[in-house]
């Protein structure tokens, strides 16, 4: 990938001419200002390859990442999105402990092999185990049971809980005793674990070391899903667990937050600020790179090419571009800064050509067609807030208002978010107890139902766009994309016009 990028740097790309002309006129553009030029194509949309990266070492099966916002990404959405091939970034408005637990829940959702299974003690009452399970919002019911020496003596499964009428009983009175185990020395793979479970007709297979300590656990449904390929489109790490990212800030306590997250195997840390090209961000980035060599650090947000270059030189593994394009953002209006998003993506990605650091285009996407535009301009992925906040899996209840269903969606720089969370105040560099200067609003978005069909529409639009352009993969889209500038009449022509729509399709809303 890095070599291809170097070649691009030397050659110049078709879109360079378009953007150079815009620059000469001192015009900066955003999504509604442009459309991709279609080109000769012998591709069917279904054939295009959507594999890409969020950061140097964190791949995506589809180029969609969910925003680190308290009305967008918690564990439920992160699980659903990773199962569709994308990535969720769990927001940092949570306590460090809760954020790390959410990472654990994503990681434990689907397992080839659970490396550190959650165990219970023989003497734990069932009611206490159930209470802890609820508190920590675990969805599974399988727990290895340990004696006072930490050795495995039994297993609690969903059956044991279902048939237990008296929850005051202790784990050892309810558990299945002396479960069949395998030794860590056997070196099982997911396939051999599956074969063994089929042979033994066992749904749970603990792995123990030579001292009888539990060092792993296979769950049949997960192992089967992996072996039979039903996880084919999932975004999985090398252990077979769903990938997940988490946002952190720049305060001293964020180092501890980062440590907790890394201990729980988070795939990527995102230094999540409104101004990525700033002193606290550089010190946090340098410190994290010094401590964690093997965890990718994505940094944001910036919108100027020099800022992207400085972050690259400081060691960022991915850069988020977008200052003020977001649906709930008022930064551009309140602070008077920012660059329209398509020009920002283009210029920042141009500044990074020749490196292997990808750009994520964060915020401002309104329609599925904005995704191929962002990628064509140079992004490797898009981060979405409003386009995902209305899904069933996003945090928050459905709101009933004027006969329609909605979900709440608020900027992390809104008054409400800043009042509720120190992390939000820090994101916008505001001190507690001082007058808050919001850079976002609190809003609501029409409820869209489950995530999967919503993402299917976004991906369908992207595939169609790549088919029109003739790009077989995202690398090629970035290389051959070229743009036309729209006028107001062009935008009006692009939308539904001169008719009264009687039925809204799933992927288009009346303006
Ligand atoms: P969309 O357009 O997808 O934007 O809803 C989501 C992105 O907006 C950023 N964000 C904010 N920007 N004030 C801002 O200026 C805010 O209060 C705010 N909250 C979120 C963030 O980058 C997110 O991914």
XYZ file of C-alpha atoms and ligand atoms in Angstrom:
535
model
C 0.000 0.000 0.000
C 2.824 2.450 0.946
C 4.590 1.810 -2.372
C 1.420 2.467 -4.329
C 1.006 5.715 -2.425
C 4.557 6.793 -3.284
C 3.878 6.067 -6.958
C 0.766 8.237 -6.750
C 2.750 11.081 -5.248
C 5.094 11.037 -8.207
C 2.407 10.744 -10.866
C -0.197 13.297 -9.784
C -3.839 12.304 -9.896
C -6.727 13.370 -12.154
C -8.442 15.207 -9.285
C -5.298 17.289 -8.644
C -6.127 19.421 -11.694
C -9.680 20.011 -10.470
C -8.610 20.979 -6.949
C -5.732 23.126 -8.232
C -8.263 25.093 -10.298
C -10.450 25.513 -7.214
C -7.455 26.668 -5.214
C -6.572 29.255 -7.837
C -10.076 30.622 -7.396
C -9.658 30.310 -3.616
C -12.764 28.146 -3.431
C -13.178 25.383 -0.857
C -15.824 22.754 -1.421
C -18.026 20.383 0.479
C -20.183 17.384 -0.357
C -23.086 19.237 -1.964
C -20.648 21.201 -4.148
C -19.334 18.233 -6.095
C -20.190 14.947 -7.792
C -17.827 12.274 -9.023
C -17.383 11.952 -12.763
C -18.587 8.604 -14.050
C -16.182 6.655 -16.235
C -15.837 3.601 -18.412
C -16.664 0.628 -16.288
C -16.986 -3.082 -16.729
C -17.631 -3.618 -13.055
C -20.803 -4.748 -11.382
C -21.366 -2.955 -8.034
C -21.403 -6.335 -6.268
C -17.864 -7.015 -7.484
C -16.166 -4.027 -5.888
C -13.840 -4.650 -2.971
C -14.470 -2.405 0.051
C -11.553 -3.494 2.253
C -9.700 -0.517 3.691
C -8.050 0.721 6.902
C -8.948 3.034 9.759
C -5.300 3.347 10.750
C -1.913 1.867 9.825
C -2.689 -1.552 11.298
C -6.443 -1.585 11.832
C -8.308 -2.910 8.806
C -11.957 -2.414 7.946
C -14.112 -4.666 5.777
C -16.303 -1.676 4.933
C -15.156 1.956 5.227
C -17.630 2.952 7.950
C -16.647 4.024 11.462
C -19.100 5.287 14.068
C -18.516 8.571 15.874
C -17.198 8.621 19.448
C -20.327 10.378 20.705
C -22.576 9.554 23.636
C -25.644 9.316 21.392
C -23.879 7.160 18.796
C -21.330 4.616 19.971
C -21.525 2.345 22.949
C -20.955 -1.408 22.993
C -24.248 -2.396 21.331
C -23.646 -0.327 18.223
C -19.932 -1.229 18.190
C -20.842 -4.944 18.154
C -23.430 -4.534 15.402
C -21.143 -2.388 13.247
C -18.114 -4.698 13.601
C -20.372 -7.586 12.582
C -21.108 -5.666 9.403
C -17.388 -5.107 8.785
C -17.008 -1.579 10.206
C -15.685 -0.218 13.481
C -17.229 1.543 16.476
C -15.279 4.046 18.561
C -16.658 3.976 22.093
C -17.062 7.516 23.390
C -15.166 8.902 26.360
C -18.064 10.485 28.207
C -18.094 7.248 30.228
C -15.949 6.572 33.288
C -12.683 4.843 32.352
C -13.953 1.698 34.054
C -17.258 1.639 32.158
C -15.564 2.395 28.848
C -13.142 -0.512 29.416
C -16.082 -2.802 30.348
C -17.752 -1.867 27.076
C -14.598 -2.833 25.192
C -14.683 -6.164 27.046
C -18.314 -6.693 26.031
C -17.471 -6.148 22.372
C -14.441 -8.395 22.632
C -16.347 -11.149 24.418
C -19.331 -11.002 22.124
C -17.930 -13.508 19.707
C -14.979 -15.658 20.398
C -12.799 -18.064 18.590
C -11.173 -18.684 21.933
C -11.906 -16.569 24.986
C -8.459 -15.869 26.385
C -9.444 -14.683 29.839
C -12.911 -16.034 30.585
C -14.872 -14.422 33.370
C -14.873 -16.999 36.187
C -16.899 -17.275 39.404
C -16.087 -18.845 42.770
C -17.686 -22.070 44.037
C -19.006 -20.151 47.038
C -20.669 -17.345 45.037
C -24.489 -17.410 45.383
C -26.307 -17.668 42.052
C -28.237 -14.445 42.761
C -24.946 -12.579 43.165
C -23.585 -13.949 39.891
C -26.772 -12.923 38.084
C -26.639 -9.481 39.636
C -23.008 -8.958 38.551
C -23.904 -10.232 35.076
C -26.697 -7.656 34.816
C -24.571 -4.837 36.210
C -21.800 -5.519 33.738
C -24.357 -6.171 31.000
C -22.790 -9.449 29.893
C -24.914 -11.271 27.391
C -23.456 -14.717 27.993
C -24.377 -17.261 30.664
C -21.314 -19.517 30.719
C -18.928 -19.202 33.635
C -16.093 -21.544 34.690
C -16.350 -22.155 38.458
C -13.147 -22.105 40.545
C -12.287 -23.433 43.995
C -10.299 -21.537 46.628
C -7.034 -22.480 44.895
C -8.217 -20.988 41.617
C -8.632 -24.418 39.977
C -11.543 -25.367 37.753
C -14.166 -27.541 39.477
C -17.263 -26.949 37.369
C -19.107 -24.915 34.762
C -22.259 -22.840 35.003
C -24.192 -22.713 31.745
C -27.479 -21.203 30.612
C -29.180 -24.538 31.435
C -27.928 -24.416 35.018
C -29.340 -20.917 35.454
C -32.643 -21.812 33.743
C -33.262 -24.841 35.957
C -32.178 -23.152 39.197
C -35.322 -22.225 41.137
C -33.556 -21.077 44.284
C -31.050 -18.377 43.443
C -29.741 -18.379 47.009
C -27.948 -21.652 46.201
C -24.183 -21.478 45.766
C -22.473 -21.965 42.409
C -21.073 -25.358 43.516
C -24.612 -26.621 44.244
C -25.898 -25.741 40.791
C -22.904 -26.129 38.471
C -22.130 -29.055 36.196
C -19.209 -30.792 37.937
C -15.914 -31.999 36.495
C -16.379 -30.661 32.977
C -14.398 -32.110 30.097
C -11.389 -29.895 29.447
C -8.486 -29.687 27.028
C -4.927 -28.867 27.910
C -3.277 -25.663 26.753
C -0.411 -27.911 25.646
C -2.708 -29.471 22.988
C -2.469 -26.259 20.941
C -6.036 -26.448 19.569
C -6.971 -24.267 16.642
C -10.524 -23.030 16.099
C -11.015 -25.895 13.618
C -9.666 -28.610 15.945
C -11.663 -27.152 18.840
C -14.768 -27.403 16.645
C -13.954 -31.023 15.707
C -13.415 -31.905 19.361
C -16.676 -30.273 20.487
C -18.564 -32.077 17.720
C -16.989 -35.371 18.755
C -17.760 -34.850 22.453
C -21.117 -33.142 21.805
C -20.027 -30.401 24.230
C -21.094 -26.775 23.904
C -18.388 -25.485 26.241
C -14.741 -26.500 26.290
C -12.435 -24.979 28.920
C -8.688 -24.923 28.318
C -6.527 -25.483 31.415
C -2.791 -25.357 32.018
C -0.672 -27.935 33.810
C -1.719 -26.493 37.206
C -5.444 -26.797 36.467
C -5.844 -23.043 35.968
C -8.343 -21.943 33.305
C -6.457 -20.209 30.501
C -9.117 -20.243 27.799
C -12.641 -21.230 26.840
C -14.301 -22.281 23.613
C -18.032 -21.709 23.130
C -19.568 -23.933 20.456
C -21.845 -21.354 18.805
C -18.934 -18.946 18.335
C -16.504 -21.592 17.133
C -19.115 -22.976 14.738
C -19.880 -19.517 13.341
C -16.185 -19.022 12.584
C -15.619 -22.471 11.097
C -18.774 -22.398 8.985
C -17.961 -18.958 7.667
C -20.976 -17.069 8.988
C -18.530 -14.466 10.300
C -17.136 -13.903 6.807
C -17.968 -10.193 6.659
C -17.121 -9.438 10.303
C -14.288 -7.132 11.281
C -12.296 -9.542 13.450
C -8.911 -9.268 15.143
C -6.293 -12.014 15.088
C -7.919 -13.744 18.052
C -11.253 -13.952 16.262
C -12.801 -11.197 18.380
C -14.706 -8.221 17.021
C -12.596 -5.124 16.533
C -13.380 -2.015 18.551
C -11.827 1.394 19.153
C -12.122 3.802 22.051
C -11.750 7.551 22.415
C -9.473 9.185 24.954
C -8.612 12.777 25.783
C -5.461 14.637 26.712
C -5.648 14.975 30.522
C -3.171 13.139 32.758
C -6.001 10.763 33.782
C -6.347 9.725 30.144
C -3.080 7.811 30.416
C -4.724 5.606 33.008
C -7.835 5.357 30.807
C -5.632 4.302 27.887
C -3.930 1.680 30.030
C -7.262 0.121 31.044
C -8.396 0.061 27.427
C -5.175 -1.494 26.165
C -5.343 -4.130 28.910
C -8.761 -5.076 27.519
C -7.310 -5.448 24.018
C -8.842 -2.370 22.433
C -7.733 -2.300 18.789
C -7.160 1.398 18.409
C -7.090 4.475 20.625
C -8.455 7.697 19.207
C -7.207 10.949 20.689
C -10.511 12.661 20.279
C -10.310 16.451 20.321
C -11.764 19.386 18.452
C -8.239 20.631 17.652
C -5.774 17.879 16.870
C -2.956 20.256 15.957
C -2.472 21.434 19.529
C 0.161 21.048 22.248
C -1.783 18.706 24.609
C -2.545 16.377 21.693
C 1.106 16.171 20.646
C 2.239 15.399 24.204
C -0.443 12.701 24.604
C 0.415 11.200 21.217
C 4.143 11.071 22.008
C 3.539 9.577 25.441
C 1.169 6.906 24.095
C 3.545 5.988 21.276
C 6.338 5.671 23.836
C 4.312 3.369 26.106
C 2.328 1.288 23.594
C 4.332 0.261 20.593
C 1.758 -2.168 19.308
C -1.474 -0.148 19.598
C -2.456 2.210 16.816
C -3.167 5.804 17.798
C -5.517 7.799 15.597
C -5.546 11.544 16.165
C -8.021 14.274 15.369
C -9.453 16.498 14.314
C -7.708 18.698 11.809
C -8.693 20.295 8.524
C -5.488 21.903 7.271
C -2.835 19.986 5.322
C 0.037 21.375 7.431
C -1.707 20.069 10.553
C -2.065 16.613 9.018
C 1.617 16.647 8.104
C 2.635 17.661 11.637
C 0.561 14.834 13.132
C 2.110 12.398 10.677
C 5.583 13.519 11.731
C 4.606 13.180 15.397
C 3.778 9.497 14.862
C -0.014 9.347 14.357
C -1.185 6.032 12.880
C -4.314 7.578 11.435
C -5.679 11.114 11.169
C -9.250 12.281 11.469
C -10.219 15.185 9.245
C -13.163 17.457 9.917
C -13.499 20.687 11.851
C -17.071 21.841 11.965
C -18.759 19.881 9.142
C -20.885 17.814 11.534
C -24.658 18.037 11.529
C -24.760 19.137 15.180
C -21.574 21.252 15.042
C -21.516 24.995 15.441
C -17.726 25.383 15.648
C -17.540 27.159 12.298
C -20.266 29.572 13.336
C -19.105 30.176 16.906
C -15.344 30.171 16.365
C -15.226 31.185 12.722
C -12.723 28.517 11.707
C -12.753 25.444 9.483
C -12.494 24.241 5.924
C -15.387 22.775 3.910
C -15.047 19.045 4.159
C -14.242 17.821 0.631
C -11.390 20.294 0.229
C -10.160 19.432 3.738
C -10.125 15.714 2.917
C -8.392 16.284 -0.399
C -5.722 18.619 0.950
C -4.973 16.560 4.063
C -4.778 13.328 2.086
C -2.490 15.016 -0.423
C -0.256 16.137 2.436
C 0.025 12.498 3.543
C 0.743 10.973 0.135
C 3.766 8.723 0.261
C 3.030 7.730 3.857
C 0.994 4.750 5.010
C -1.163 6.843 7.362
C -4.823 6.861 6.295
C -7.353 9.624 6.708
C -10.815 9.161 8.165
C -13.315 11.772 6.938
C -15.214 12.724 10.078
C -18.610 14.388 9.965
C -20.828 16.196 7.506
C -22.091 13.177 5.569
C -25.805 13.448 4.808
C -26.481 11.002 1.999
C -25.040 7.626 0.962
C -23.510 9.329 -2.099
C -21.298 11.405 0.193
C -19.330 8.251 1.048
C -17.830 7.646 -2.431
C -17.166 11.392 -2.649
C -15.203 11.351 0.640
C -13.216 8.297 -0.432
C -12.670 9.647 -3.927
C -11.294 12.858 -2.413
C -8.709 10.774 -0.521
C -10.229 9.355 2.685
C -9.863 5.662 3.548
C -12.926 5.623 5.768
C -15.760 7.866 6.920
C -16.883 8.549 10.465
C -20.592 9.108 10.930
C -22.675 10.543 13.717
C -26.107 11.654 12.524
C -26.330 8.904 9.900
C -26.067 6.253 12.642
C -27.561 7.980 15.702
C -31.103 7.138 14.642
C -30.510 3.400 14.534
C -31.904 0.965 17.055
C -28.427 0.021 18.329
C -27.366 3.610 19.139
C -27.701 4.585 22.825
C -30.953 6.173 23.983
C -34.631 5.437 23.874
C -37.047 6.148 21.043
C -38.752 9.533 21.463
C -42.356 9.923 20.270
C -42.950 13.394 18.873
C -45.706 14.654 16.577
C -46.678 11.152 15.530
C -43.169 10.133 14.521
C -40.371 8.195 16.203
C -37.041 9.897 16.888
C -33.794 9.381 18.749
C -31.837 12.041 20.578
C -28.565 13.159 19.009
C -26.320 15.801 20.504
C -22.939 17.370 19.810
C -20.214 16.529 22.290
C -19.653 20.283 22.464
C -23.323 21.020 23.152
C -24.262 22.661 26.417
C -25.891 19.466 27.691
C -22.932 17.226 26.873
C -20.449 19.699 28.373
C -22.515 20.040 31.545
C -22.733 16.254 31.860
C -19.162 15.328 31.123
C -15.680 16.630 31.887
C -14.498 14.809 28.770
C -16.746 16.955 26.593
C -15.507 20.162 28.265
C -11.929 19.035 27.721
C -12.640 18.142 24.065
C -13.565 21.788 23.544
C -10.857 23.085 25.918
C -13.302 24.525 28.444
C -12.844 24.733 32.191
C -15.328 23.561 34.813
C -17.215 26.333 36.599
C -16.563 28.872 33.818
C -19.190 30.036 31.335
C -19.614 27.257 28.807
C -19.266 28.283 25.178
C -21.049 25.516 23.244
C -19.784 24.414 19.835
C -22.665 22.075 19.160
C -26.380 21.586 19.635
C -28.790 19.054 21.119
C -31.127 17.605 18.527
C -33.110 14.589 17.454
C -33.108 12.477 14.327
C -35.923 10.370 12.796
C -35.674 6.772 14.019
C -34.324 4.411 11.345
C -34.693 0.947 12.911
C -31.947 -1.677 13.047
C -28.434 -0.856 11.880
C -27.944 -3.672 9.345
C -30.430 -2.495 6.670
C -29.256 1.097 7.153
C -25.627 0.127 6.518
C -26.738 -2.048 3.586
C -28.147 1.093 1.934
C -24.974 3.123 2.574
C -22.814 0.316 1.231
C -25.168 -0.195 -1.703
C -24.728 3.486 -2.611
C -20.957 3.236 -2.296
C -20.820 0.141 -4.479
C -23.025 1.831 -7.071
C -20.785 4.922 -7.035
C -17.642 2.852 -7.482
C -19.357 0.967 -10.287
C -20.144 4.247 -12.105
C -16.596 5.493 -11.643
C -15.120 2.123 -12.657
C -13.114 1.636 -9.454
C -12.652 -1.978 -8.371
C -11.436 -1.043 -4.885
C -10.962 1.959 -2.637
C -7.340 2.431 -3.594
C -8.410 2.662 -7.216
C -11.283 5.008 -6.373
C -8.811 7.383 -4.708
C -6.518 7.102 -7.724
C -8.980 7.607 -10.595
C -11.687 9.755 -8.971
C -12.314 13.102 -10.577
C -14.899 15.698 -9.757
C -17.338 18.137 -11.247
C -18.382 21.225 -9.403
C -22.111 21.822 -8.992
C -24.006 25.076 -9.052
C -27.172 25.648 -7.046
C -29.159 24.552 -10.115
C -27.033 21.408 -10.335
C -27.780 20.513 -6.738
C -31.505 21.123 -7.255
C -31.408 18.934 -10.380
C -29.612 16.177 -8.436
C -32.383 15.948 -5.868
C -35.955 14.851 -6.482
C -37.673 17.809 -8.141
C -40.926 18.851 -9.729
C -42.834 15.900 -8.357
C -44.635 15.165 -5.116
C -42.986 12.128 -3.685
C -45.621 9.679 -2.483
C -43.297 7.100 -0.990
C -39.883 7.747 0.542
C -37.350 5.069 -0.394
C -35.114 3.675 2.368
C -32.096 5.675 1.190
C -33.561 9.106 0.431
C -35.316 11.629 2.613
C -37.258 14.660 1.432
C -35.151 17.804 1.919
P -22.153 14.119 11.727
O -22.289 15.105 10.639
O -21.841 12.732 11.214
O -20.855 14.570 12.560
O -23.311 14.140 12.646
C -20.272 13.802 13.580
C -18.945 14.397 14.001
O -19.106 15.728 14.506
C -18.068 16.017 15.448
N -18.709 16.573 16.630
C -18.802 17.875 16.899
N -18.282 18.950 16.254
N -19.312 20.366 17.840
C -18.526 20.199 16.739
O -18.070 21.192 16.167
C -19.856 19.338 18.535
O -20.550 19.523 19.518
C -19.578 18.024 18.037
N -19.902 16.791 18.487
C -19.365 15.921 17.585
C -17.324 14.736 15.703
O -16.111 14.790 15.015
C -18.268 13.683 15.157
O -17.611 12.513 14.759
